[in-house]
Amino acid sequence: MTLRIPNFRGQHALVLHPSDRNCKAIVEQLERLGVVVQVQWPAEAITAEGVDVLFLDSDLGFDELFSWKAGDAVAPIIAVLGSEAPGRIEWTLSHEPSAYLLKPIGSTGVFSALSIAFHNFALKRMRVETLRRLEERSQFHGLILRAAAILMKRHDIDDTEALHLMRMESMRRRLSLAAVSSLIVDGKWISGPAGSRKPRAGQSRTRANSAL
Amino acid sequence: MVAMSTHRATVPVGVIFSVTGSYGTVGQEMLNGALLALEEVNEGAEYGFTFEPTLCNPGGDITAYRTHCEDVLRNRSVRHILGCYTSSSRKEVIPAIEKFDALLWYPSHYEGFESSDNVIYTGASPNQHIVPLLRYALRERGTRVYCVGSNYIWAWENNRILREIVQACGGAVLAEKYLPVGSTDLQHFIAEIRALRPDFIFNTLIGESSYAFYRAYAQAADGIIGPGRIPVTSCSLSEPELISIGPEACGGHIASSVYFQSIDRASNRGFVERYRARFGATKVTSADAEASYVAVILLARAIRKAGSTEIDQIKKAVYGCRFEAPQGPVRVDPENNHSFLTPALGVSRPDGQFDIIWRSGDPVKPDPYLVWFDVNGFAEETGLPRPNGSRRDHLKVVPQ
């Protein structure tokens, strides 16, 4: 990741916190950073539409504050912790905050909390996406191998070439690799190495390679 | 009726500057600026109170700052402290200042990214020092930069800002070298600069390290390197430091500063005159002395206006103070406690003064977090990246 001067100008922050000294200190710091701030309290079932980051009073928070289920927040959450009672910490963690601030809030902390929260949230999103792809891949792993084995046998090619053929077909048909594999296994796609045409008898290895 | 009263209230203030140690030259300047202002207030009829300063010299020892600071807060009933030069010393005292809910008047340019409610910053923010310096150097000298600095946050953070700006302008940071504060082991830097041939050098060394660097660099001058070939740029070089460097080595360097002794304004002529009268006819003024002077005068005016030394009232009062400082008009921005200052660029002369080559027409709003600075807009504005190799030869002195 390249280093950039963190700049939060024009970002929208929603502060879910009663308006007291701590809230005021957060708002003041945010305004110094050019962030557009909205304070909301009391609040319920918020959707956070157009909001880039949420500040959440951990002392008073409850699940019905949000329209999403715990852990599925659409923007990074910065928890503002006062009480260190285990129950409050547990509830806070269930909402997977990307950073936190400890009360009392002074004149520092918000800048680094924002930097850390945006960083962690982006990382979390990236990891969730990677995990989803890996899960999908492992789920269809057996199917893909079976399809590759069919092509290897049918065209007398190796596994790399078989997978390449399947990828080409998946791009051409705009289907996932798993879907193409399923077509092969079900005998619904029996075209040859050169493309979607049926392989001719006696087609050589060289021919197959030239198409790759 | 108090008008005829001869009794003047006293206001205790802590004054914490390292006048010895590796950056003692600058510390002495800051102390001088502060003393000049403290005495003006105490001797003048216009304020109606007397400052009672406690002078502390931490000698450049970082832990001594906190000790001195806590001592004056706890034992001298001090609510206002003037002091610190390095950012590390400022970071060291801020927790104590905040704990006692006192106010630190911090009179130095620094790297920004801080905005304490318990600090009034009268030195330049990054948008007032490094941004104008780079606007000039990247456009006029080129985009290949060699960075050398003292190993602490002032250098690290300035170099980080520089790196981002230089990269946005299609340039390159050829090297980023650090030296422990106070070290003068730098011959290998000179050899490296000769090998790399940057377009300019960005120097964030402080104190003795910096003076040794300027001397070694001038001594090594030849057809390739030296002030006349590859200039050294800095956001902290000042007149007393030029004298410390010596006449053989102190010419031809580019400095970004909100104050130069050569600024031609009535307020500055008076300041220089009073400074010499107080500290000696051969003495020179500097940005550090001016910022300390400004801090004390702002504090005095705020006390007079608020009729109190309580920090909430002082802050409210100081936000409304407009002051014709030696550099020009100065005021404190209520949004971030930093000051509106007027950036300028100077080229040093062998006689220890600066020729001013550029000066902002108006005071510039402080932007300590570079919130309003757009690096891509900056690159466009400078017209960079420029065609390879085209470089204008010499700096010109322009009228202010």
XYZ file of C-alpha atoms in Angstrom:
612
model
C 0.000 0.000 0.000
C 1.499 3.372 -0.938
C 1.678 5.979 1.796
C -0.541 8.983 1.304
C -1.034 11.997 3.505
C -4.292 10.864 5.093
C -6.899 13.405 4.122
C -10.488 13.068 5.312
C -11.765 16.325 3.854
C -15.333 15.990 2.607
C -15.913 12.579 4.246
C -19.224 12.206 6.074
C -19.136 11.118 9.709
C -22.178 10.104 11.712
C -21.645 10.404 15.462
C -24.022 8.231 17.489
C -23.366 9.776 20.866
C -25.284 12.029 23.287
C -24.139 15.620 22.959
C -21.764 16.079 25.859
C -18.118 17.141 26.316
C -16.768 14.015 24.652
C -19.090 14.367 21.696
C -18.120 18.026 21.353
C -14.410 17.125 21.406
C -14.930 14.537 18.657
C -16.945 16.940 16.513
C -14.352 19.698 16.936
C -11.509 17.416 15.900
C -13.502 16.153 12.912
C -14.282 19.679 11.780
C -10.599 20.611 11.970
C -9.972 17.755 9.563
C -12.571 19.033 7.103
C -14.990 16.154 7.836
C -18.742 16.797 7.456
C -20.244 15.776 10.802
C -23.748 14.797 11.833
C -24.567 13.975 15.439
C -27.568 11.744 16.091
C -28.843 10.739 19.525
C -31.180 9.164 20.364
C -31.132 6.992 17.277
C -32.656 3.737 16.048
C -32.371 1.478 12.998
C -30.078 3.855 11.207
C -29.154 2.987 7.627
C -26.041 5.216 7.460
C -26.746 6.052 3.835
C -24.032 8.327 2.446
C -22.016 7.912 5.654
C -18.285 7.115 5.351
C -17.510 6.480 9.019
C -19.486 5.980 12.244
C -18.572 7.007 15.784
C -20.412 4.888 18.287
C -20.870 5.456 22.019
C -20.022 2.023 23.402
C -21.478 2.909 26.801
C -25.005 3.343 25.485
C -25.068 1.338 22.257
C -27.646 -1.409 21.570
C -28.244 -3.726 18.603
C -31.389 -1.956 17.379
C -29.339 1.182 16.739
C -28.522 -0.263 13.345
C -30.532 -1.591 10.456
C -27.847 -4.228 9.847
C -26.906 -7.237 11.912
C -23.828 -7.047 14.131
C -20.620 -7.215 12.105
C -22.220 -6.241 8.783
C -21.729 -2.470 9.048
C -21.565 -0.687 5.697
C -18.892 1.756 6.936
C -16.041 1.595 9.456
C -17.129 1.971 13.067
C -15.013 3.827 15.616
C -16.045 2.758 19.097
C -15.939 5.444 21.790
C -15.294 3.552 25.007
C -15.945 4.901 28.472
C -16.915 1.949 30.615
C -14.512 -0.953 30.518
C -17.145 -3.351 31.848
C -16.674 -6.686 30.065
C -20.303 -6.685 28.911
C -19.891 -3.358 27.151
C -16.633 -4.445 25.562
C -18.264 -7.677 24.420
C -21.164 -5.793 22.840
C -18.766 -3.357 21.181
C -16.654 -6.171 19.740
C -19.750 -7.875 18.312
C -20.091 -4.876 16.006
C -16.479 -5.283 14.847
C -15.212 -1.722 15.272
C -12.308 -0.793 12.992
C -10.766 1.503 15.632
C -11.567 2.897 19.044
C -11.181 6.006 21.183
C -11.036 6.118 24.969
C -12.984 8.697 26.955
C -12.344 11.344 28.061
C -11.690 12.660 24.566
C -9.074 15.418 24.506
C -7.717 17.263 21.519
C -5.983 14.282 19.950
C -6.876 10.806 18.806
C -9.493 11.303 16.115
C -6.968 11.690 13.285
C -5.191 8.440 14.076
C -8.493 6.643 14.805
C -9.777 7.673 11.352
C -6.538 6.575 9.685
C -6.618 3.205 11.445
C -10.353 2.667 10.907
C -10.300 3.325 7.170
C -7.231 1.126 6.820
C -8.693 -1.759 8.829
C -12.075 -1.546 7.142
C -10.549 -1.694 3.658
C -8.388 -4.619 4.767
C -11.426 -6.404 6.225
C -13.402 -5.936 2.991
C -10.505 -7.235 0.944
C -10.116 -10.283 3.165
C -13.835 -11.067 3.130
C -13.793 -10.945 -0.665
C -10.693 -13.165 -0.885
C -12.275 -15.631 1.511
C -15.470 -15.726 -0.542
C -13.512 -16.514 -3.694
C -11.447 -19.185 -1.974
C -14.544 -20.803 -0.492
C -16.201 -20.897 -3.882
C -13.100 -22.381 -5.417
C -12.713 -25.095 -2.789
C -16.417 -25.911 -3.018
C -16.103 -26.634 -6.753
C -12.601 -27.996 -6.612
C -13.638 -31.633 -7.133
C -16.004 -30.740 -9.991
C -13.314 -28.745 -11.821
C -10.804 -31.588 -11.455
C -13.307 -34.096 -12.809
C -14.009 -31.891 -15.836
C -10.269 -31.397 -16.449
C -9.697 -35.151 -16.308
C -12.404 -35.668 -18.959
C -10.749 -33.148 -21.304
C -7.258 -34.582 -20.658
C -8.415 -38.044 -21.619
C -10.550 -36.935 -24.534
C -7.877 -34.757 -26.200
C -4.743 -36.375 -24.843
C -3.579 -33.150 -23.254
C -2.067 -32.366 -19.857
C -3.842 -30.733 -16.919
C -2.488 -27.221 -17.651
C -3.850 -27.364 -21.177
C -7.178 -28.761 -19.985
C -7.603 -25.953 -17.446
C -6.618 -23.400 -20.055
C -9.321 -24.696 -22.376
C -11.876 -24.497 -19.604
C -10.888 -20.932 -18.753
C -11.153 -19.880 -22.392
C -14.594 -21.420 -22.595
C -15.645 -19.806 -19.338
C -14.614 -16.404 -20.689
C -16.282 -16.993 -24.033
C -19.564 -18.077 -22.462
C -19.249 -15.638 -19.568
C -19.792 -18.462 -17.114
C -17.840 -19.292 -13.986
C -15.215 -22.027 -14.182
C -17.468 -24.137 -11.987
C -20.391 -23.757 -14.412
C -18.242 -24.772 -17.400
C -16.940 -27.761 -15.430
C -20.481 -28.780 -14.718
C -21.313 -28.628 -18.480
C -18.336 -30.883 -19.249
C -19.148 -33.384 -16.520
C -22.789 -33.466 -17.631
C -21.656 -34.052 -21.229
C -23.206 -30.773 -22.419
C -19.965 -29.351 -23.806
C -17.823 -31.683 -25.822
C -16.030 -29.263 -28.097
C -12.332 -29.624 -28.705
C -9.128 -27.824 -27.925
C -9.395 -25.399 -30.847
C -12.521 -23.807 -29.494
C -16.163 -24.688 -29.563
C -15.877 -26.930 -32.625
C -16.024 -30.660 -32.274
C -12.550 -32.173 -32.469
C -11.745 -33.958 -35.693
C -10.329 -37.408 -35.654
C -6.555 -37.602 -35.492
C -6.138 -34.029 -34.312
C -2.575 -33.595 -33.221
C -1.086 -32.312 -29.998
C 0.574 -29.512 -31.959
C -2.769 -28.300 -33.127
C -4.029 -28.229 -29.586
C -1.015 -26.244 -28.482
C -1.323 -23.737 -31.272
C -4.776 -22.883 -30.086
C -3.627 -22.188 -26.572
C -10.807 53.170 41.225
C -7.787 51.335 39.946
C -6.619 53.789 37.326
C -4.211 55.600 39.672
C -3.065 52.476 41.425
C 0.658 51.896 41.353
C 0.193 48.233 42.155
C 0.668 45.930 39.204
C -0.557 42.347 39.292
C 2.080 39.722 38.567
C 1.580 36.896 36.118
C 3.931 33.922 36.564
C 5.111 32.328 33.322
C 7.396 29.381 32.697
C 10.042 29.852 29.994
C 11.618 26.555 28.883
C 14.305 26.745 26.221
C 17.506 24.736 25.784
C 20.173 27.441 25.562
C 22.895 24.817 25.796
C 23.152 21.436 24.091
C 23.128 20.550 20.417
C 20.490 23.114 19.393
C 21.437 25.758 21.969
C 21.959 28.443 19.298
C 18.264 28.346 18.400
C 17.198 28.005 22.034
C 19.113 31.168 22.886
C 17.368 32.986 20.045
C 13.987 31.921 21.314
C 14.856 32.958 24.839
C 16.089 36.342 23.587
C 12.866 36.975 21.680
C 10.866 36.034 24.767
C 12.956 38.215 27.108
C 12.643 41.200 24.789
C 8.857 40.915 24.824
C 8.614 40.137 28.557
C 10.657 43.235 29.368
C 8.653 45.388 26.968
C 5.451 44.329 28.695
C 6.905 44.787 32.166
C 8.368 48.200 31.423
C 5.489 49.505 29.348
C 2.568 51.380 30.824
C 0.021 49.830 28.506
C -0.406 46.421 30.130
C -0.900 47.109 33.822
C 0.623 43.798 34.975
C 4.093 42.322 35.286
C 5.243 38.969 33.969
C 7.223 36.959 36.465
C 9.204 34.484 34.370
C 10.833 31.319 35.650
C 13.619 30.497 33.204
C 14.469 26.831 32.678
C 17.230 25.319 30.570
C 16.758 21.608 29.839
C 20.058 21.665 27.913
C 18.597 19.614 25.076
C 17.874 16.691 27.420
C 14.455 15.401 26.471
C 13.443 14.107 29.913
C 14.434 17.397 31.572
C 11.653 19.185 29.674
C 8.941 17.287 31.485
C 10.643 17.736 34.861
C 10.937 21.507 34.400
C 7.423 21.759 33.069
C 5.828 19.850 35.945
C 7.909 21.825 38.405
C 6.693 25.248 37.264
C 3.104 24.031 36.952
C 3.068 22.472 40.402
C 5.285 24.823 42.403
C 5.097 28.214 40.712
C 1.348 28.447 40.004
C 2.142 28.882 36.353
C -0.752 28.730 33.859
C 1.226 29.764 30.806
C 4.436 28.213 29.538
C 6.501 29.510 26.680
C 8.895 26.975 25.315
C 10.170 24.044 23.284
C 11.894 23.946 19.929
C 11.968 20.299 18.860
C 8.732 18.401 18.362
C 9.976 15.647 20.622
C 10.283 18.139 23.486
C 6.815 19.521 22.762
C 5.285 16.026 22.737
C 7.086 15.427 26.035
C 5.491 18.390 27.858
C 1.968 18.328 26.355
C 0.633 15.563 28.661
C 1.670 17.615 31.712
C 0.281 20.825 30.208
C -3.057 19.106 29.494
C -3.146 17.477 32.929
C -2.804 20.846 34.640
C -5.045 22.493 32.033
C -2.361 25.072 31.312
C -1.442 26.666 27.998
C 1.803 26.088 26.079
C 2.877 28.938 23.811
C 4.949 27.075 21.246
C 7.070 29.375 19.096
C 8.566 27.138 16.443
C 7.833 26.007 12.948
C 7.098 22.278 13.093
C 5.860 19.402 10.939
C 2.155 19.738 11.796
C -0.403 16.959 12.390
C -1.259 18.146 15.865
C -3.805 20.544 17.267
C -3.937 20.566 21.028
C -6.522 22.700 22.819
C -3.766 23.479 25.324
C -1.229 24.848 22.862
C -1.026 28.118 20.923
C 1.284 27.641 17.948
C 3.030 30.816 16.721
C 5.511 29.111 14.364
C 4.860 28.001 10.797
C 2.730 24.968 9.828
C 3.743 22.714 6.900
C 1.550 24.603 4.416
C 3.476 27.740 5.437
C 6.995 26.272 5.173
C 7.562 23.088 3.154
C 4.787 23.637 0.612
C 6.066 27.051 -0.590
C 9.656 25.761 -0.524
C 8.791 22.808 -2.759
C 6.630 24.917 -5.054
C 9.756 26.928 -5.761
C 12.444 24.236 -5.702
C 10.602 21.664 -7.841
C 9.741 24.273 -10.458
C 13.059 26.095 -10.543
C 15.616 23.408 -9.766
C 14.189 20.017 -10.689
C 12.470 17.031 -9.176
C 15.343 14.717 -8.142
C 15.820 15.314 -4.429
C 18.365 14.191 -1.843
C 17.071 14.298 1.752
C 19.286 14.479 4.808
C 17.942 15.039 8.316
C 18.253 14.586 12.068
C 16.739 11.315 13.171
C 13.466 12.479 14.726
C 9.948 13.450 13.846
C 10.669 16.878 12.271
C 12.784 15.256 9.577
C 10.706 12.089 9.191
C 7.437 13.901 8.739
C 8.782 16.634 6.440
C 10.420 13.976 4.307
C 7.156 12.060 4.131
C 5.311 15.187 2.958
C 8.119 15.900 0.500
C 8.068 12.338 -0.833
C 4.380 12.502 -1.585
C 4.632 15.893 -3.281
C 7.728 14.930 -5.278
C 6.131 11.700 -6.459
C 2.951 13.515 -7.505
C 5.166 15.807 -9.579
C 6.795 12.852 -11.333
C 10.080 13.287 -9.462
C 12.170 11.022 -7.284
C 13.636 11.002 -3.802
C 17.147 9.713 -4.472
C 17.974 9.079 -0.822
C 16.620 9.794 2.639
C 19.452 9.831 5.156
C 19.332 10.374 8.909
C 21.863 11.284 11.545
C 21.397 11.160 15.348
C 20.674 14.627 16.818
C 24.045 16.249 17.558
C 26.108 13.899 15.357
C 28.487 15.387 12.797
C 29.522 12.160 11.141
C 28.407 13.117 7.640
C 31.275 12.938 5.152
C 29.681 9.903 3.488
C 26.601 12.013 2.678
C 28.772 14.431 0.715
C 30.284 11.562 -1.285
C 26.832 10.180 -1.975
C 25.499 13.559 -3.108
C 28.417 13.840 -5.532
C 27.624 10.387 -6.908
C 23.870 10.917 -7.199
C 23.871 14.553 -8.414
C 20.372 15.510 -7.232
C 18.646 18.678 -8.465
C 18.537 19.970 -4.897
C 19.142 18.846 -1.323
C 16.444 19.015 1.348
C 18.086 19.499 4.727
C 16.162 18.748 7.933
C 19.254 18.403 10.106
C 19.111 20.600 13.184
C 21.714 22.414 15.266
C 25.363 21.389 15.160
C 24.695 18.538 12.706
C 23.247 21.012 10.247
C 26.096 23.540 10.614
C 28.659 20.757 10.121
C 26.812 19.669 7.001
C 26.813 23.165 5.473
C 30.526 23.520 6.222
C 31.437 20.127 4.786
C 29.279 20.781 1.739
C 30.871 24.150 0.997
C 34.325 22.676 1.525
C 33.586 19.900 -0.952
C 32.353 22.356 -3.599
C 33.709 21.638 -7.063
C 32.390 21.515 -10.606
C 29.657 19.078 -9.559
C 28.440 19.891 -6.060
C 28.436 22.896 -3.736
C 25.917 25.695 -3.059
C 26.435 27.233 -6.498
C 25.654 23.942 -8.273
C 23.171 21.970 -6.207
C 21.462 24.162 -3.615
C 20.664 23.067 -0.075
C 17.093 23.925 0.909
C 15.737 24.103 4.431
C 12.635 25.042 6.406
C 14.601 26.027 9.491
C 17.814 27.839 8.500
C 18.050 31.210 10.270
C 20.378 34.209 10.542
C 22.156 33.282 13.820
C 22.783 29.844 12.353
C 24.415 31.413 9.290
C 26.841 33.085 11.679
C 27.480 29.772 13.456
C 28.147 28.120 10.088
C 30.661 30.828 9.193
C 31.100 33.192 6.214
C 32.941 30.647 4.031
C 30.059 28.203 4.068
C 26.855 30.098 4.802
C 26.085 31.621 1.386
C 23.816 30.360 -1.380
C 21.377 28.230 0.629
C 17.622 28.463 0.198
C 15.446 28.880 3.290
C 11.695 28.912 3.716
C 10.642 31.055 6.666
C 7.884 33.381 7.792
C 10.512 35.802 9.085
C 13.821 37.159 7.813
C 15.743 40.014 9.400
C 15.841 41.601 5.937
C 12.039 42.033 5.775
C 11.548 45.712 5.099
C 8.713 46.795 7.369
C 8.547 49.467 10.043
C 7.532 46.869 12.664
C 10.607 44.789 11.802
C 13.033 47.724 11.784
C 11.878 48.587 15.303
C 12.199 44.960 16.397
C 15.757 44.626 15.038
C 16.747 47.909 16.674
C 15.376 46.931 20.087
C 16.908 43.467 19.796
C 20.349 44.926 19.137
C 19.981 47.474 21.889
C 19.159 44.680 24.333
C 21.518 41.881 23.237
C 24.381 43.642 21.421
C 24.937 45.678 18.274
C 26.282 42.710 16.329
C 23.350 40.419 17.113
C 20.973 39.277 14.409
C 17.283 38.417 14.674
C 15.626 35.217 13.444
C 12.294 33.461 12.886
C 12.744 31.701 16.209
C 13.290 34.933 18.127
C 10.381 36.556 16.325
C 7.961 33.701 17.005
C 8.825 33.782 20.735
C 8.441 37.536 20.783
C 5.065 37.239 19.035
C 3.905 34.541 21.473
C 4.621 36.715 24.523
C 3.018 39.813 23.018
C -0.088 37.801 22.055
C -0.287 36.404 25.586
C 0.093 39.900 27.082
C -2.606 41.336 24.825
C -4.927 38.443 25.591
C -4.437 38.908 29.350
C -5.132 42.623 28.995
C -8.239 41.945 26.923
C -9.585 39.110 29.074
C -8.634 40.648 32.430
C -7.765 37.115 33.474
C -5.103 34.461 33.045
C -7.584 31.560 32.891
C -6.914 29.630 29.749
C -10.448 29.496 28.330
C -10.733 33.252 28.600
C -7.210 33.781 27.285
C -7.912 31.640 24.237
C -11.158 33.456 23.531
C -9.343 36.779 23.842
C -6.318 35.806 21.750
C -8.515 34.721 18.822
C -9.592 38.350 18.569
C -6.076 39.834 18.697
C -4.689 41.263 15.454
C -1.046 42.114 15.897
C 1.417 43.887 13.584
C 4.360 41.573 14.243
C 7.856 42.127 12.833
C 6.966 39.801 9.898
C 3.632 41.571 9.304
C 0.104 40.968 10.565
C -0.294 37.863 12.746
C -3.359 36.336 14.349
C -4.354 32.996 15.854
C -6.833 30.798 13.986
C -9.609 29.713 16.389
C -10.135 26.572 14.284
C -6.779 25.003 15.171
C -4.822 27.346 17.534
C -2.138 27.854 14.885
C -1.233 31.267 13.463
C -1.880 33.101 10.230
C 1.681 33.850 9.044
C 3.312 35.164 5.867
C 5.559 32.588 4.124
C 8.705 33.781 2.345
C 11.799 32.323 0.682
C 15.316 33.658 1.074
C 18.761 32.883 -0.309
C 21.505 33.185 2.276
C 24.451 35.533 1.786
C 28.013 35.155 3.119
C 27.358 38.122 5.445
C 24.765 36.113 7.359
C 21.613 37.700 5.949
C 19.018 36.528 3.426
C 17.998 38.012 0.105
C 14.253 37.538 -0.050
C 13.339 36.007 -3.405
C 9.619 35.513 -2.783
C 7.085 36.543 -0.193
C 3.369 35.756 0.002
C 1.199 38.831 -0.545
C -1.004 37.986 2.440
C -0.808 36.021 5.663
C -1.660 32.363 4.971
C -4.213 30.449 7.024
C -2.501 27.632 8.960
C -3.318 24.096 7.786
C -1.506 21.825 10.277
C -3.095 18.632 8.921
C -2.727 19.688 5.262
C -6.492 19.231 5.002
C -6.869 21.845 2.303
C -3.690 20.932 0.449
C -4.328 19.004 -2.760
C -1.168 17.304 -3.961
C -2.459 16.739 -7.507
C -3.596 20.342 -7.785
C -0.136 21.336 -6.589
C 1.531 19.220 -9.304
C -0.682 20.811 -11.949
C -0.077 24.304 -10.628
C 3.699 23.849 -10.731
C 3.429 22.715 -14.351
C 5.271 19.502 -13.510
C 6.421 17.027 -14.667
C 8.735 19.210 -16.710
C 10.709 18.230 -19.775
C 13.981 16.515 -18.868
C 17.002 18.598 -18.122
C 15.565 22.060 -18.642
C 16.569 24.078 -15.663
C 16.855 27.746 -15.030
C 20.280 28.692 -13.864
C 20.263 31.188 -11.083
C 18.026 32.617 -8.453
C 16.916 36.141 -9.003
C 16.290 38.661 -6.297
C 12.795 40.027 -6.689
C 11.318 43.049 -4.980
C 9.088 42.185 -2.004
